[in-house]
mmCIF file of N, CA and C in Angstrom:
data_model
loop_
_atom_site.group_PDB
_atom_site.id
_atom_site.type_symbol
_atom_site.label_atom_id
_atom_site.label_comp_id
_atom_site.label_asym_id
_atom_site.label_seq_id
_atom_site.Cartn_x
_atom_site.Cartn_y
_atom_site.Cartn_z
ATOM 1 N N MET A 1 0.812 -1.187 0.000
ATOM 2 C CA MET A 1 0.000 0.000 0.000
ATOM 3 C C MET A 1 0.863 1.263 0.000
ATOM 4 N N LEU A 2 1.835 1.383 0.889
ATOM 5 C CA LEU A 2 2.698 2.567 0.900
ATOM 6 C C LEU A 2 3.716 2.432 -0.215
ATOM 7 N N ARG A 3 3.819 3.457 -1.063
ATOM 8 C CA ARG A 3 4.659 3.376 -2.248
ATOM 9 C C ARG A 3 6.019 4.032 -2.071
ATOM 10 N N GLY A 4 6.124 5.010 -1.220
ATOM 11 C CA GLY A 4 7.404 5.679 -1.032
ATOM 12 C C GLY A 4 7.212 7.079 -0.494
ATOM 13 N N PHE A 5 8.277 7.628 0.014
ATOM 14 C CA PHE A 5 8.275 8.969 0.581
ATOM 15 C C PHE A 5 7.893 9.984 -0.490
ATOM 16 N N ALA A 6 6.948 10.857 -0.181
ATOM 17 C CA ALA A 6 6.523 11.879 -1.131
ATOM 18 C C ALA A 6 6.903 13.272 -0.638
ATOM 19 N N THR A 7 6.428 13.681 0.529
ATOM 20 C CA THR A 7 6.677 15.015 1.049
ATOM 21 C C THR A 7 6.758 14.958 2.563
ATOM 22 N N ILE A 8 7.681 15.695 3.141
ATOM 23 C CA ILE A 8 7.671 15.903 4.588
ATOM 24 C C ILE A 8 7.369 17.370 4.822
ATOM 25 N N SER A 9 6.483 17.632 5.775
ATOM 26 C CA SER A 9 6.058 18.995 6.058
ATOM 27 C C SER A 9 6.447 19.382 7.474
ATOM 28 N N PHE A 10 6.983 20.585 7.610
ATOM 29 C CA PHE A 10 7.316 21.143 8.911
ATOM 30 C C PHE A 10 6.515 22.417 9.106
ATOM 31 N N TRP A 11 5.997 22.616 10.294
ATOM 32 C CA TRP A 11 5.210 23.797 10.633
ATOM 33 C C TRP A 11 6.141 24.858 11.200
ATOM 34 N N ALA A 12 5.827 26.116 10.945
ATOM 35 C CA ALA A 12 6.646 27.218 11.463
ATOM 36 C C ALA A 12 5.756 28.412 11.786
ATOM 37 N N ASP A 13 5.956 28.990 12.968
ATOM 38 C CA ASP A 13 5.228 30.205 13.328
ATOM 39 C C ASP A 13 5.639 31.361 12.419
ATOM 40 N N ASP A 14 6.892 31.353 11.990
ATOM 41 C CA ASP A 14 7.406 32.378 11.073
ATOM 42 C C ASP A 14 7.913 31.663 9.824
ATOM 43 N N VAL A 15 7.019 31.465 8.851
ATOM 44 C CA VAL A 15 7.352 30.675 7.666
ATOM 45 C C VAL A 15 8.445 31.352 6.833
ATOM 46 N N GLU A 16 8.523 32.678 6.856
ATOM 47 C CA GLU A 16 9.584 33.368 6.110
ATOM 48 C C GLU A 16 10.957 33.079 6.719
ATOM 49 N N ALA A 17 11.047 33.126 8.042
ATOM 50 C CA ALA A 17 12.321 32.814 8.706
ATOM 51 C C ALA A 17 12.700 31.348 8.467
ATOM 52 N N ALA A 18 11.703 30.462 8.493
ATOM 53 C CA ALA A 18 11.976 29.044 8.233
ATOM 54 C C ALA A 18 12.473 28.850 6.806
ATOM 55 N N LYS A 19 11.828 29.535 5.849
ATOM 56 C CA LYS A 19 12.267 29.446 4.442
ATOM 57 C C LYS A 19 13.717 29.881 4.315
ATOM 58 N N ASP A 20 14.063 30.996 4.938
ATOM 59 C CA ASP A 20 15.435 31.499 4.860
ATOM 60 C C ASP A 20 16.426 30.528 5.497
ATOM 61 N N TRP A 21 16.067 29.955 6.644
ATOM 62 C CA TRP A 21 16.953 29.027 7.349
ATOM 63 C C TRP A 21 17.194 27.778 6.513
ATOM 64 N N TYR A 22 16.109 27.195 5.957
ATOM 65 C CA TYR A 22 16.261 25.988 5.141
ATOM 66 C C TYR A 22 16.955 26.279 3.815
ATOM 67 N N ALA A 23 16.719 27.446 3.243
ATOM 68 C CA ALA A 23 17.429 27.812 2.011
ATOM 69 C C ALA A 23 18.928 27.869 2.268
ATOM 70 N N GLU A 24 19.287 28.422 3.408
ATOM 71 C CA GLU A 24 20.716 28.471 3.746
ATOM 72 C C GLU A 24 21.256 27.066 4.013
ATOM 73 N N LEU A 25 20.546 26.289 4.778
ATOM 74 C CA LEU A 25 20.969 24.919 5.094
ATOM 75 C C LEU A 25 21.149 24.083 3.834
ATOM 76 N N LEU A 26 20.172 24.155 2.926
ATOM 77 C CA LEU A 26 20.161 23.303 1.739
ATOM 78 C C LEU A 26 20.970 23.869 0.573
ATOM 79 N N GLY A 27 21.230 25.167 0.614
ATOM 80 C CA GLY A 27 21.963 25.799 -0.483
ATOM 81 C C GLY A 27 21.116 26.019 -1.722
ATOM 82 N N ILE A 28 19.804 25.998 -1.567
ATOM 83 C CA ILE A 28 18.875 26.227 -2.681
ATOM 84 C C ILE A 28 17.689 27.044 -2.174
ATOM 85 N N GLN A 29 17.008 27.670 -3.110
ATOM 86 C CA GLN A 29 15.776 28.389 -2.785
ATOM 87 C C GLN A 29 14.580 27.471 -3.048
ATOM 88 N N PRO A 30 13.466 27.720 -2.393
ATOM 89 C CA PRO A 30 12.284 26.923 -2.696
ATOM 90 C C PRO A 30 11.843 27.156 -4.136
ATOM 91 N N TYR A 31 11.267 26.147 -4.728
ATOM 92 C CA TYR A 31 10.818 26.266 -6.119
ATOM 93 C C TYR A 31 9.327 26.574 -6.204
ATOM 94 N N PHE A 32 8.635 26.500 -5.067
ATOM 95 C CA PHE A 32 7.182 26.616 -5.090
ATOM 96 C C PHE A 32 6.717 27.390 -3.870
ATOM 97 N N ARG A 33 5.734 28.263 -4.058
ATOM 98 C CA ARG A 33 5.174 29.075 -2.975
ATOM 99 C C ARG A 33 3.670 29.150 -3.160
ATOM 100 N N VAL A 34 2.949 29.031 -2.053
ATOM 101 C CA VAL A 34 1.504 29.216 -2.066
ATOM 102 C C VAL A 34 1.192 30.364 -1.118
ATOM 103 N N ALA A 35 0.420 31.315 -1.599
ATOM 104 C CA ALA A 35 0.018 32.453 -0.777
ATOM 105 C C ALA A 35 -1.198 32.089 0.060
ATOM 106 N N GLY A 36 -1.261 32.670 1.255
ATOM 107 C CA GLY A 36 -2.439 32.529 2.108
ATOM 108 C C GLY A 36 -3.467 33.587 1.747
ATOM 109 N N PRO A 37 -4.574 33.599 2.441
ATOM 110 C CA PRO A 37 -5.637 34.571 2.158
ATOM 111 C C PRO A 37 -5.186 36.025 2.264
ATOM 112 N N ASP A 38 -4.176 36.280 3.104
ATOM 113 C CA ASP A 38 -3.677 37.652 3.277
ATOM 114 C C ASP A 38 -2.616 38.022 2.246
ATOM 115 N N GLY A 39 -2.296 37.101 1.342
ATOM 116 C CA GLY A 39 -1.276 37.350 0.325
ATOM 117 C C GLY A 39 0.131 36.960 0.748
ATOM 118 N N GLY A 40 0.353 36.834 2.049
ATOM 119 C CA GLY A 40 1.656 36.375 2.536
ATOM 120 C C GLY A 40 1.824 34.896 2.268
ATOM 121 N N ALA A 41 3.046 34.418 2.376
ATOM 122 C CA ALA A 41 3.312 33.006 2.118
ATOM 123 C C ALA A 41 2.633 32.127 3.163
ATOM 124 N N ALA A 42 1.961 31.102 2.702
ATOM 125 C CA ALA A 42 1.388 30.081 3.573
ATOM 126 C C ALA A 42 2.215 28.804 3.489
ATOM 127 N N TYR A 43 2.943 28.641 2.369
ATOM 128 C CA TYR A 43 3.662 27.386 2.120
ATOM 129 C C TYR A 43 4.824 27.642 1.176
ATOM 130 N N TYR A 44 5.948 27.018 1.489
ATOM 131 C CA TYR A 44 7.107 26.975 0.594
ATOM 132 C C TYR A 44 7.506 25.524 0.423
ATOM 133 N N GLU A 45 8.013 25.193 -0.763
ATOM 134 C CA GLU A 45 8.446 23.823 -0.992
ATOM 135 C C GLU A 45 9.800 23.806 -1.677
ATOM 136 N N PHE A 46 10.657 22.927 -1.162
ATOM 137 C CA PHE A 46 11.976 22.676 -1.728
ATOM 138 C C PHE A 46 11.972 21.279 -2.329
ATOM 139 N N ARG A 47 12.727 21.078 -3.373
ATOM 140 C CA ARG A 47 13.012 19.726 -3.871
ATOM 141 C C ARG A 47 14.440 19.421 -3.457
ATOM 142 N N VAL A 48 14.593 18.310 -2.767
ATOM 143 C CA VAL A 48 15.845 17.994 -2.097
ATOM 144 C C VAL A 48 16.379 16.642 -2.550
ATOM 145 N N GLY A 49 17.667 16.575 -2.858
ATOM 146 C CA GLY A 49 18.322 15.301 -3.096
ATOM 147 C C GLY A 49 18.213 14.804 -4.520
ATOM 148 N N ASP A 50 18.814 13.638 -4.736
ATOM 149 C CA ASP A 50 18.899 13.047 -6.063
ATOM 150 C C ASP A 50 17.542 12.793 -6.700
ATOM 151 N N TYR A 51 16.566 12.460 -5.899
ATOM 152 C CA TYR A 51 15.244 12.147 -6.432
ATOM 153 C C TYR A 51 14.215 13.227 -6.119
ATOM 154 N N GLU A 52 14.701 14.404 -5.811
ATOM 155 C CA GLU A 52 13.845 15.568 -5.611
ATOM 156 C C GLU A 52 12.755 15.329 -4.580
ATOM 157 N N HIS A 53 13.127 14.706 -3.447
ATOM 158 C CA HIS A 53 12.177 14.572 -2.349
ATOM 159 C C HIS A 53 11.748 15.963 -1.917
ATOM 160 N N GLU A 54 10.522 16.081 -1.457
ATOM 161 C CA GLU A 54 9.961 17.394 -1.178
ATOM 162 C C GLU A 54 9.945 17.693 0.313
ATOM 163 N N LEU A 55 10.413 18.881 0.648
ATOM 164 C CA LEU A 55 10.358 19.410 2.005
ATOM 165 C C LEU A 55 9.476 20.644 1.961
ATOM 166 N N GLY A 56 8.357 20.580 2.659
ATOM 167 C CA GLY A 56 7.419 21.693 2.684
ATOM 168 C C GLY A 56 7.450 22.406 4.018
ATOM 169 N N LEU A 57 7.372 23.723 3.968
ATOM 170 C CA LEU A 57 7.292 24.559 5.169
ATOM 171 C C LEU A 57 5.934 25.242 5.157
ATOM 172 N N ILE A 58 5.157 25.034 6.210
ATOM 173 C CA ILE A 58 3.787 25.525 6.257
ATOM 174 C C ILE A 58 3.622 26.486 7.428
ATOM 175 N N ASP A 59 2.970 27.608 7.164
ATOM 176 C CA ASP A 59 2.648 28.562 8.214
ATOM 177 C C ASP A 59 1.810 27.844 9.271
ATOM 178 N N ALA A 60 2.230 27.933 10.530
ATOM 179 C CA ALA A 60 1.579 27.203 11.618
ATOM 180 C C ALA A 60 0.117 27.594 11.816
ATOM 181 N N ARG A 61 -0.305 28.716 11.263
ATOM 182 C CA ARG A 61 -1.728 29.095 11.379
ATOM 183 C C ARG A 61 -2.636 28.072 10.699
ATOM 184 N N TYR A 62 -2.098 27.291 9.782
ATOM 185 C CA TYR A 62 -2.893 26.326 9.027
ATOM 186 C C TYR A 62 -2.780 24.912 9.564
ATOM 187 N N ARG A 63 -2.130 24.746 10.711
ATOM 188 C CA ARG A 63 -1.951 23.419 11.303
ATOM 189 C C ARG A 63 -3.314 22.855 11.717
ATOM 190 N N PRO A 64 -3.711 21.667 11.213
ATOM 191 C CA PRO A 64 -4.982 21.086 11.653
ATOM 192 C C PRO A 64 -4.887 20.654 13.116
ATOM 193 N N GLY A 65 -5.898 20.948 13.884
ATOM 194 C CA GLY A 65 -5.933 20.489 15.272
ATOM 195 C C GLY A 65 -5.201 21.364 16.255
ATOM 196 N N GLY A 66 -4.612 22.470 15.828
ATOM 197 C CA GLY A 66 -3.905 23.356 16.747
ATOM 198 C C GLY A 66 -2.497 22.889 17.046
ATOM 199 N N PRO A 67 -1.789 23.650 17.891
ATOM 200 C CA PRO A 67 -0.385 23.335 18.172
ATOM 201 C C PRO A 67 -0.229 22.037 18.977
ATOM 202 N N PRO A 68 0.873 21.316 18.747
ATOM 203 C CA PRO A 68 1.112 20.092 19.513
ATOM 204 C C PRO A 68 1.469 20.425 20.959
ATOM 205 N N ALA A 69 1.335 19.442 21.824
ATOM 206 C CA ALA A 69 1.655 19.631 23.241
ATOM 207 C C ALA A 69 3.158 19.752 23.472
ATOM 208 N N GLY A 70 3.966 19.251 22.559
ATOM 209 C CA GLY A 70 5.413 19.289 22.714
ATOM 210 C C GLY A 70 6.085 19.401 21.368
ATOM 211 N N PRO A 71 7.396 19.233 21.328
ATOM 212 C CA PRO A 71 8.117 19.322 20.044
ATOM 213 C C PRO A 71 7.584 18.314 19.038
ATOM 214 N N GLY A 72 7.696 18.661 17.781
ATOM 215 C CA GLY A 72 7.242 17.757 16.735
ATOM 216 C C GLY A 72 6.461 18.511 15.687
ATOM 217 N N GLY A 73 5.525 17.847 15.104
ATOM 218 C CA GLY A 73 4.675 18.477 14.120
ATOM 219 C C GLY A 73 4.979 18.081 12.694
ATOM 220 N N ALA A 74 5.936 17.217 12.447
ATOM 221 C CA ALA A 74 6.239 16.780 11.084
ATOM 222 C C ALA A 74 5.325 15.630 10.693
ATOM 223 N N VAL A 75 4.821 15.666 9.463
ATOM 224 C CA VAL A 75 4.021 14.573 8.917
ATOM 225 C C VAL A 75 4.714 14.106 7.643
ATOM 226 N N THR A 76 5.078 12.846 7.583
ATOM 227 C CA THR A 76 5.630 12.279 6.362
ATOM 228 C C THR A 76 4.473 11.742 5.535
ATOM 229 N N PHE A 77 4.400 12.177 4.282
ATOM 230 C CA PHE A 77 3.346 11.716 3.392
ATOM 231 C C PHE A 77 3.899 10.625 2.487
ATOM 232 N N TRP A 78 3.212 9.510 2.436
ATOM 233 C CA TRP A 78 3.569 8.401 1.567
ATOM 234 C C TRP A 78 2.685 8.444 0.344
ATOM 235 N N HIS A 79 3.296 8.308 -0.823
ATOM 236 C CA HIS A 79 2.517 8.269 -2.055
ATOM 237 C C HIS A 79 1.709 6.976 -2.085
ATOM 238 N N VAL A 80 0.454 7.081 -2.490
ATOM 239 C CA VAL A 80 -0.413 5.922 -2.692
ATOM 240 C C VAL A 80 -1.100 6.073 -4.043
ATOM 241 N N ASP A 81 -1.455 4.951 -4.650
ATOM 242 C CA ASP A 81 -2.091 5.002 -5.968
ATOM 243 C C ASP A 81 -3.541 5.475 -5.904
ATOM 244 N N ASP A 82 -4.240 5.152 -4.830
ATOM 245 C CA ASP A 82 -5.653 5.497 -4.696
ATOM 246 C C ASP A 82 -5.843 6.093 -3.308
ATOM 247 N N LEU A 83 -5.875 7.411 -3.235
ATOM 248 C CA LEU A 83 -5.915 8.107 -1.955
ATOM 249 C C LEU A 83 -7.169 7.761 -1.154
ATOM 250 N N GLU A 84 -8.320 7.782 -1.799
ATOM 251 C CA GLU A 84 -9.564 7.479 -1.079
ATOM 252 C C GLU A 84 -9.551 6.061 -0.521
ATOM 253 N N ALA A 85 -9.108 5.104 -1.319
ATOM 254 C CA ALA A 85 -9.057 3.713 -0.862
ATOM 255 C C ALA A 85 -8.064 3.545 0.282
ATOM 256 N N ALA A 86 -6.939 4.241 0.207
ATOM 257 C CA ALA A 86 -5.935 4.150 1.264
ATOM 258 C C ALA A 86 -6.490 4.685 2.583
ATOM 259 N N VAL A 87 -7.161 5.845 2.524
ATOM 260 C CA VAL A 87 -7.743 6.420 3.743
ATOM 261 C C VAL A 87 -8.811 5.487 4.304
ATOM 262 N N GLU A 88 -9.667 4.958 3.443
ATOM 263 C CA GLU A 88 -10.709 4.034 3.903
ATOM 264 C C GLU A 88 -10.094 2.814 4.590
ATOM 265 N N ARG A 89 -9.027 2.284 4.011
ATOM 266 C CA ARG A 89 -8.385 1.105 4.608
ATOM 267 C C ARG A 89 -7.771 1.445 5.958
ATOM 268 N N LEU A 90 -7.082 2.575 6.047
ATOM 269 C CA LEU A 90 -6.488 2.982 7.320
ATOM 270 C C LEU A 90 -7.547 3.150 8.403
ATOM 271 N N LEU A 91 -8.662 3.779 8.056
ATOM 272 C CA LEU A 91 -9.743 3.965 9.023
ATOM 273 C C LEU A 91 -10.340 2.616 9.426
ATOM 274 N N ALA A 92 -10.484 1.716 8.453
ATOM 275 C CA ALA A 92 -11.021 0.387 8.745
ATOM 276 C C ALA A 92 -10.101 -0.400 9.669
ATOM 277 N N MET A 93 -8.813 -0.077 9.635
ATOM 278 C CA MET A 93 -7.837 -0.772 10.475
ATOM 279 C C MET A 93 -7.694 -0.116 11.851
ATOM 280 N N GLY A 94 -8.529 0.883 12.148
ATOM 281 C CA GLY A 94 -8.524 1.472 13.482
ATOM 282 C C GLY A 94 -7.871 2.832 13.599
ATOM 283 N N ALA A 95 -7.409 3.417 12.490
ATOM 284 C CA ALA A 95 -6.856 4.770 12.539
ATOM 285 C C ALA A 95 -7.999 5.764 12.708
ATOM 286 N N ARG A 96 -7.656 6.943 13.267
ATOM 287 C CA ARG A 96 -8.631 8.030 13.416
ATOM 288 C C ARG A 96 -8.312 9.119 12.400
ATOM 289 N N PRO A 97 -9.330 9.802 11.874
ATOM 290 C CA PRO A 97 -9.054 10.914 10.953
ATOM 291 C C PRO A 97 -8.243 12.010 11.640
ATOM 292 N N HIS A 98 -7.291 12.568 10.919
ATOM 293 C CA HIS A 98 -6.528 13.724 11.397
ATOM 294 C C HIS A 98 -6.834 14.912 10.502
ATOM 295 N N GLU A 99 -6.664 14.732 9.199
ATOM 296 C CA GLU A 99 -7.037 15.746 8.221
ATOM 297 C C GLU A 99 -7.692 15.036 7.043
ATOM 298 N N GLU A 100 -8.869 15.475 6.687
ATOM 299 C CA GLU A 100 -9.608 14.889 5.573
ATOM 300 C C GLU A 100 -8.829 15.071 4.270
ATOM 301 N N ILE A 101 -9.215 14.346 3.244
ATOM 302 C CA ILE A 101 -8.592 14.503 1.933
ATOM 303 C C ILE A 101 -8.750 15.958 1.500
ATOM 304 N N THR A 102 -7.619 16.560 1.142
ATOM 305 C CA THR A 102 -7.580 17.974 0.788
ATOM 306 C C THR A 102 -6.793 18.154 -0.499
ATOM 307 N N GLU A 103 -7.432 18.770 -1.492
ATOM 308 C CA GLU A 103 -6.735 19.086 -2.741
ATOM 309 C C GLU A 103 -5.754 20.216 -2.466
ATOM 310 N N ARG A 104 -4.556 20.089 -2.991
ATOM 311 C CA ARG A 104 -3.497 21.079 -2.750
ATOM 312 C C ARG A 104 -3.175 21.802 -4.046
ATOM 313 N N GLY A 105 -4.019 22.733 -4.402
ATOM 314 C CA GLY A 105 -3.824 23.475 -5.644
ATOM 315 C C GLY A 105 -4.764 22.939 -6.700
ATOM 316 N N GLU A 106 -5.718 23.731 -7.086
ATOM 317 C CA GLU A 106 -6.758 23.307 -8.003
ATOM 318 C C GLU A 106 -6.177 22.787 -9.322
ATOM 319 N N GLY A 107 -6.549 21.565 -9.678
ATOM 320 C CA GLY A 107 -6.145 20.985 -10.950
ATOM 321 C C GLY A 107 -4.713 20.488 -11.023
ATOM 322 N N THR A 108 -3.985 20.464 -9.904
ATOM 323 C CA THR A 108 -2.580 20.047 -9.940
ATOM 324 C C THR A 108 -2.400 18.547 -9.795
ATOM 325 N N GLY A 109 -3.415 17.845 -9.274
ATOM 326 C CA GLY A 109 -3.284 16.415 -9.032
ATOM 327 C C GLY A 109 -2.721 16.077 -7.676
ATOM 328 N N PHE A 110 -2.335 17.091 -6.904
ATOM 329 C CA PHE A 110 -1.811 16.861 -5.564
ATOM 330 C C PHE A 110 -2.959 16.886 -4.563
ATOM 331 N N ALA A 111 -3.044 15.859 -3.711
ATOM 332 C CA ALA A 111 -4.029 15.823 -2.637
ATOM 333 C C ALA A 111 -3.423 15.054 -1.477
ATOM 334 N N THR A 112 -3.767 15.462 -0.261
ATOM 335 C CA THR A 112 -3.230 14.816 0.932
ATOM 336 C C THR A 112 -4.348 14.467 1.894
ATOM 337 N N ALA A 113 -4.034 13.567 2.804
ATOM 338 C CA ALA A 113 -4.893 13.244 3.946
ATOM 339 C C ALA A 113 -3.966 12.686 5.016
ATOM 340 N N SER A 114 -4.418 12.735 6.248
ATOM 341 C CA SER A 114 -3.638 12.102 7.304
ATOM 342 C C SER A 114 -4.562 11.504 8.343
ATOM 343 N N VAL A 115 -4.045 10.503 9.008
ATOM 344 C CA VAL A 115 -4.769 9.802 10.066
ATOM 345 C C VAL A 115 -3.843 9.686 11.269
ATOM 346 N N VAL A 116 -4.441 9.398 12.403
ATOM 347 C CA VAL A 116 -3.667 9.068 13.599
ATOM 348 C C VAL A 116 -3.774 7.563 13.760
ATOM 349 N N ASP A 117 -2.629 6.889 13.748
ATOM 350 C CA ASP A 117 -2.659 5.437 13.872
ATOM 351 C C ASP A 117 -3.084 5.044 15.290
ATOM 352 N N PRO A 118 -3.331 3.780 15.537
ATOM 353 C CA PRO A 118 -3.781 3.373 16.866
ATOM 354 C C PRO A 118 -2.779 3.657 17.991
ATOM 355 N N PHE A 119 -1.571 4.047 17.617
ATOM 356 C CA PHE A 119 -0.521 4.290 18.602
ATOM 357 C C PHE A 119 -0.253 5.773 18.825
ATOM 358 N N GLY A 120 -1.045 6.625 18.163
ATOM 359 C CA GLY A 120 -0.905 8.067 18.359
ATOM 360 C C GLY A 120 -0.008 8.773 17.369
ATOM 361 N N ASN A 121 0.470 8.093 16.334
ATOM 362 C CA ASN A 121 1.335 8.702 15.329
ATOM 363 C C ASN A 121 0.519 9.233 14.161
ATOM 364 N N VAL A 122 0.933 10.373 13.621
ATOM 365 C CA VAL A 122 0.268 10.917 12.441
ATOM 366 C C VAL A 122 0.903 10.287 11.207
ATOM 367 N N LEU A 123 0.078 9.701 10.360
ATOM 368 C CA LEU A 123 0.516 9.061 9.126
ATOM 369 C C LEU A 123 -0.140 9.784 7.967
ATOM 370 N N GLY A 124 0.665 10.323 7.074
ATOM 371 C CA GLY A 124 0.148 11.038 5.916
ATOM 372 C C GLY A 124 0.192 10.174 4.671
ATOM 373 N N VAL A 125 -0.835 10.305 3.856
ATOM 374 C CA VAL A 125 -0.888 9.652 2.552
ATOM 375 C C VAL A 125 -1.200 10.716 1.520
ATOM 376 N N MET A 126 -0.737 10.479 0.292
ATOM 377 C CA MET A 126 -0.768 11.549 -0.698
ATOM 378 C C MET A 126 -0.904 11.000 -2.102
ATOM 379 N N SER A 127 -1.646 11.707 -2.915
ATOM 380 C CA SER A 127 -1.625 11.525 -4.360
ATOM 381 C C SER A 127 -0.647 12.572 -4.871
ATOM 382 N N ASN A 128 0.417 12.148 -5.541
ATOM 383 C CA ASN A 128 1.511 13.055 -5.836
ATOM 384 C C ASN A 128 2.053 12.788 -7.246
ATOM 385 N N PRO A 129 1.668 13.588 -8.242
ATOM 386 C CA PRO A 129 2.145 13.384 -9.609
ATOM 387 C C PRO A 129 3.675 13.418 -9.725
ATOM 388 N N HIS A 130 4.324 14.224 -8.913
ATOM 389 C CA HIS A 130 5.786 14.296 -8.963
ATOM 390 C C HIS A 130 6.418 12.946 -8.629
ATOM 391 N N TYR A 131 5.902 12.254 -7.615
ATOM 392 C CA TYR A 131 6.438 10.941 -7.265
ATOM 393 C C TYR A 131 6.329 9.987 -8.446
ATOM 394 N N LEU A 132 5.197 10.012 -9.129
ATOM 395 C CA LEU A 132 4.999 9.121 -10.273
ATOM 396 C C LEU A 132 5.943 9.464 -11.423
ATOM 397 N N GLU A 133 6.236 10.735 -11.638
ATOM 398 C CA GLU A 133 7.203 11.139 -12.670
ATOM 399 C C GLU A 133 8.580 10.566 -12.371
ATOM 400 N N VAL A 134 9.001 10.655 -11.106
ATOM 401 C CA VAL A 134 10.301 10.116 -10.717
ATOM 402 C C VAL A 134 10.303 8.606 -10.901
ATOM 403 N N LEU A 135 9.247 7.951 -10.471
ATOM 404 C CA LEU A 135 9.152 6.499 -10.597
ATOM 405 C C LEU A 135 9.208 6.052 -12.057
ATOM 406 N N ALA A 136 8.624 6.851 -12.949
ATOM 407 C CA ALA A 136 8.577 6.509 -14.374
ATOM 408 C C ALA A 136 9.914 6.694 -15.071
ATOM 409 N N GLY A 137 10.903 7.183 -14.353
ATOM 410 C CA GLY A 137 12.223 7.277 -14.944
ATOM 411 C C GLY A 137 12.747 8.661 -15.179
ATOM 412 N N ALA A 138 12.127 9.661 -14.588
ATOM 413 C CA ALA A 138 12.682 11.009 -14.685
ATOM 414 C C ALA A 138 14.091 10.972 -14.130
ATOM 415 N N ALA A 139 15.024 11.570 -14.822
ATOM 416 C CA ALA A 139 16.435 11.547 -14.416
ATOM 417 C C ALA A 139 16.626 12.271 -13.088
ATOM 418 N N PRO A 140 17.389 11.652 -12.164
ATOM 419 C CA PRO A 140 17.706 12.346 -10.921
ATOM 420 C C PRO A 140 18.552 13.588 -11.193
ATOM 421 N N ARG A 141 18.449 14.560 -10.292
ATOM 422 C CA ARG A 141 19.270 15.764 -10.427
ATOM 423 C C ARG A 141 20.652 15.501 -9.927
#
């Protein structure tokens, strides 16, 4: 069912400072930005490594469920072939909904969902066209 790492997301109270810190750390600028309702950045995305794994930085105002009780907040999204079926199976196996299926950019083919497994861990699943491009033989950078 799980096909491979698609995107890891980190929350930041100051997404601009986080973008600058990760740009310096990685030696690259983000390739993608999504504006929030106020026009400021809500999301930045970097493509990292030989297979362009994605690191997303999200403004903490958009965190589902509010701030965590302690350090953390990262959700690893695994690419799946059928997002709805994957979520249904996870729920049938005892997971609880964390974030419903959400389209990430109209018409882009990107959609995410997450559940809390029976042990309290957040598990993300994703429909991700970029992952499929890499799998189909797109040359690594």
